[in-house]
Coordinates of N, CA, C and O in Angstrom, one line a residue:
M1225 N -58.8 111.3 -15.2 CA -58.5 110.0 -15.1 C -59.5 109.2 -15.9 O -60.5 109.4 -16.0
S1226 N -58.8 108.2 -16.6 CA -59.6 107.4 -17.5 C -59.3 105.9 -17.1 O -58.4 105.6 -16.3
E1227 N -60.2 105.0 -17.6 CA -60.0 103.6 -17.5 C -59.4 102.9 -18.6 O -59.6 103.4 -19.7
I1228 N -58.5 101.9 -18.3 CA -58.1 101.1 -19.5 C -58.3 99.7 -19.1 O -58.7 99.3 -18.0
Q1229 N -58.4 98.9 -20.3 CA -58.7 97.5 -20.1 C -57.5 96.6 -20.2 O -56.6 96.9 -21.0
C1230 N -57.4 95.7 -19.2 CA -56.2 94.8 -19.2 C -56.1 94.0 -20.4 O -57.1 93.4 -20.8
R1231 N -54.9 93.9 -20.9 CA -54.7 93.0 -22.1 C -54.7 91.6 -21.8 O -54.9 90.7 -22.6
H1232 N -54.4 91.3 -20.6 CA -54.3 89.9 -20.1 C -55.7 89.2 -19.6 O -56.1 88.3 -20.1
C1233 N -56.3 90.0 -18.7 CA -57.6 89.5 -18.1 C -58.8 90.1 -18.5 O -59.9 89.6 -18.3
G1234 N -58.8 91.4 -19.1 CA -59.9 92.1 -19.6 C -60.5 92.9 -18.6 O -61.6 93.6 -19.0
H1235 N -60.2 93.0 -17.3 CA -60.8 93.8 -16.3 C -60.4 95.3 -16.6 O -59.3 95.5 -17.1
R1236 N -61.2 96.2 -16.2 CA -60.9 97.7 -16.4 C -60.4 98.2 -15.1 O -60.9 97.8 -14.0
F1237 N -59.5 99.1 -15.2 CA -59.0 99.8 -14.0 C -58.4 101.1 -14.4 O -58.3 101.5 -15.5
D1238 N -58.1 101.9 -13.3 CA -57.6 103.2 -13.5 C -56.2 103.4 -14.2 O -55.4 102.5 -13.9
D1239 N -56.1 104.2 -15.2 CA -54.8 104.2 -15.9 C -53.7 104.8 -15.2 O -52.5 104.7 -15.6
T1240 N -53.9 105.4 -14.0 CA -52.8 105.8 -13.2 C -52.1 104.7 -12.4 O -51.0 104.9 -11.9
Q1241 N -52.7 103.5 -12.4 CA -52.1 102.4 -11.6 C -51.0 101.8 -12.5 O -51.2 101.7 -13.8
P1242 N -49.8 101.3 -12.0 CA -48.9 100.7 -12.8 C -49.1 99.3 -13.3 O -48.4 98.8 -14.2
H1243 N -50.1 98.7 -12.7 CA -50.5 97.3 -13.1 C -51.9 97.0 -12.9 O -52.6 97.8 -12.1
C1244 N -52.4 95.9 -13.5 CA -53.8 95.5 -13.3 C -54.0 95.0 -11.8 O -53.1 94.2 -11.4
P1245 N -55.0 95.5 -11.0 CA -55.1 95.0 -9.7 C -55.6 93.5 -9.6 O -55.4 92.9 -8.6
H1246 N -56.1 93.2 -10.6 CA -56.7 91.7 -10.7 C -55.6 90.7 -11.0 O -55.5 89.8 -10.3
C1247 N -54.8 90.9 -12.0 CA -53.9 89.8 -12.4 C -52.4 90.4 -12.4 O -51.5 89.6 -12.7
R1248 N -52.2 91.6 -12.0 CA -50.8 92.2 -11.8 C -50.0 92.3 -13.1 O -48.8 92.4 -13.0
T1249 N -50.7 92.3 -14.3 CA -50.0 92.6 -15.5 C -49.6 94.0 -15.6 O -50.6 94.9 -15.5
P1250 N -48.4 94.3 -16.0 CA -48.1 95.8 -16.0 C -48.7 96.5 -17.2 O -49.0 95.9 -18.3
T1251 N -48.9 97.7 -17.0 CA -49.5 98.5 -18.1 C -48.3 98.8 -19.2 O -47.2 98.6 -18.8
P1252 N -48.8 99.2 -20.4 CA -47.7 99.4 -21.4 C -46.7 100.5 -20.9 O -45.5 100.4 -21.1
A1253 N -47.1 101.5 -20.3 CA -46.2 102.6 -19.8 C -45.2 102.0 -18.8 O -44.0 102.3 -18.7
E1254 N -45.7 101.1 -17.8 CA -44.9 100.5 -16.9 C -44.0 99.5 -17.5 O -42.7 99.4 -17.2
Q1255 N -44.3 98.8 -18.5 CA -43.5 97.9 -19.3 C -42.4 98.7 -19.9 O -41.2 98.3 -19.9
E1256 N -42.6 99.8 -20.5 CA -41.6 100.7 -21.1 C -40.6 101.2 -20.0 O -39.4 101.2 -20.2
R1257 N -41.1 101.6 -18.8 CA -40.2 102.0 -17.7 C -39.3 100.9 -17.3 O -38.1 101.0 -17.0
L1258 N -39.9 99.7 -17.2 CA -39.1 98.5 -16.7 C -37.9 98.1 -17.8 O -36.9 97.8 -17.4
A1259 N -38.3 98.2 -19.1 CA -37.4 97.9 -20.1 C -36.3 98.9 -20.1 O -35.1 98.6 -20.3
A1260 N -36.6 100.2 -19.9 CA -35.5 101.2 -19.7 C -34.5 101.0 -18.7 O -33.3 101.1 -18.8
G1261 N -35.0 100.5 -17.6 CA -34.2 100.3 -16.4 C -33.3 98.9 -16.8 O -32.1 98.9 -16.3
A1262 N -33.9 98.0 -17.4 CA -33.1 96.8 -17.8 C -32.0 97.2 -18.7 O -30.9 96.6 -18.6
K1263 N -32.2 98.1 -19.7 CA -31.2 98.5 -20.6 C -30.0 99.1 -19.9 O -28.9 98.9 -20.2
K1264 N -30.4 100.0 -18.9 CA -29.5 100.8 -18.1 C -28.6 99.8 -17.3 O -27.4 99.9 -17.4
R1265 N -29.2 98.7 -16.7 CA -28.5 97.8 -15.9 C -27.6 96.9 -16.8 O -26.4 96.7 -16.4
F1266 N -28.0 96.6 -18.0 CA -27.2 95.9 -19.0 C -26.0 96.6 -19.4 O -24.8 96.2 -19.4
L1267 N -26.1 98.0 -19.7 CA -25.1 98.8 -20.1 C -24.0 98.9 -19.0 O -22.9 98.8 -19.3
Y1268 N -24.5 99.1 -17.8 CA -23.6 99.3 -16.6 C -22.8 97.9 -16.4 O -21.6 97.9 -16.2
A1269 N -23.5 96.8 -16.7 CA -22.8 95.5 -16.5 C -21.7 95.3 -17.6 O -20.7 94.9 -17.3
F1270 N -22.1 95.7 -18.8 CA -21.2 95.6 -19.9 C -20.0 96.5 -19.7 O -18.8 96.1 -20.0
I1271 N -20.1 97.7 -19.3 CA -19.1 98.6 -19.1 C -18.1 98.0 -18.0 O -16.9 98.1 -18.1
G1272 N -18.7 97.5 -16.9 CA -18.0 96.9 -15.8 C -17.2 95.7 -16.3 O -16.0 95.5 -16.0
L1273 N -17.7 94.9 -17.2 CA -17.0 93.8 -17.7 C -15.8 94.2 -18.6 O -14.7 93.7 -18.4
I1274 N -16.0 95.2 -19.4 CA -14.9 95.8 -20.2 C -13.8 96.4 -19.3 O -12.7 96.1 -19.5
V1275 N -14.1 97.1 -18.2 CA -13.1 97.6 -17.3 C -12.4 96.6 -16.7 O -11.2 96.5 -16.5
F1276 N -13.2 95.5 -16.2 CA -12.4 94.3 -15.5 C -11.5 93.6 -16.4 O -10.4 93.2 -16.1
A1277 N -11.9 93.3 -17.7 CA -11.1 92.6 -18.6 C -9.8 93.5 -18.9 O -8.7 92.9 -19.0
T1278 N -10.0 94.8 -19.1 CA -8.9 95.7 -19.3 C -7.8 95.6 -18.1 O -6.7 95.5 -18.4
L1279 N -8.3 95.7 -16.9 CA -7.5 95.6 -15.8 C -6.8 94.3 -15.8 O -5.6 94.3 -15.4
M1280 N -7.5 93.2 -16.0 CA -6.8 91.9 -15.9 C -5.7 91.8 -17.0 O -4.7 91.2 -16.7
I1281 N -6.0 92.4 -18.2 CA -4.9 92.3 -19.2 C -3.7 93.1 -18.8 O -2.6 92.8 -19.0
L1282 N -3.9 94.2 -18.1 CA -2.8 95.2 -17.8 C -2.1 94.6 -16.5 O -0.9 94.9 -16.4
I1283 N -2.8 94.1 -15.6 CA -2.2 93.6 -14.3 C -1.6 92.3 -14.3 O -0.5 92.1 -13.7
L1284 N -2.1 91.4 -15.0 CA -1.6 90.0 -14.9 C -0.3 89.9 -15.5 O -0.1 90.5 -16.6
P1285 N 0.6 89.0 -15.0 CA 2.0 88.9 -15.6 C 1.8 88.2 -16.9 O 1.0 87.3 -17.1
R1286 N 2.8 88.5 -17.8 CA 2.9 87.9 -19.0 C 4.0 87.0 -19.1 O 5.1 87.3 -18.5
D1287 N 3.9 85.8 -19.7 CA 4.9 84.9 -19.8 C 5.7 85.3 -21.1 O 5.3 85.4 -22.1
A1288 N 7.0 85.5 -20.8 CA 8.0 85.9 -22.0 C 8.9 84.9 -22.5 O 9.3 84.1 -21.9

């Protein structure tokens, strides 16, 4: 185990922790993990929107 220095407050803490115990700033590894989760949620929401729009186009009556 090694220590890293917080980029926000400058305190040193163990690198196995996901965030600084003093100011709660996430470590770079934790930021990458959070960003990957956000990308996955965005992708699921986008696919859901496409499916919803497609169903609305197919289901709603057309004026002829």
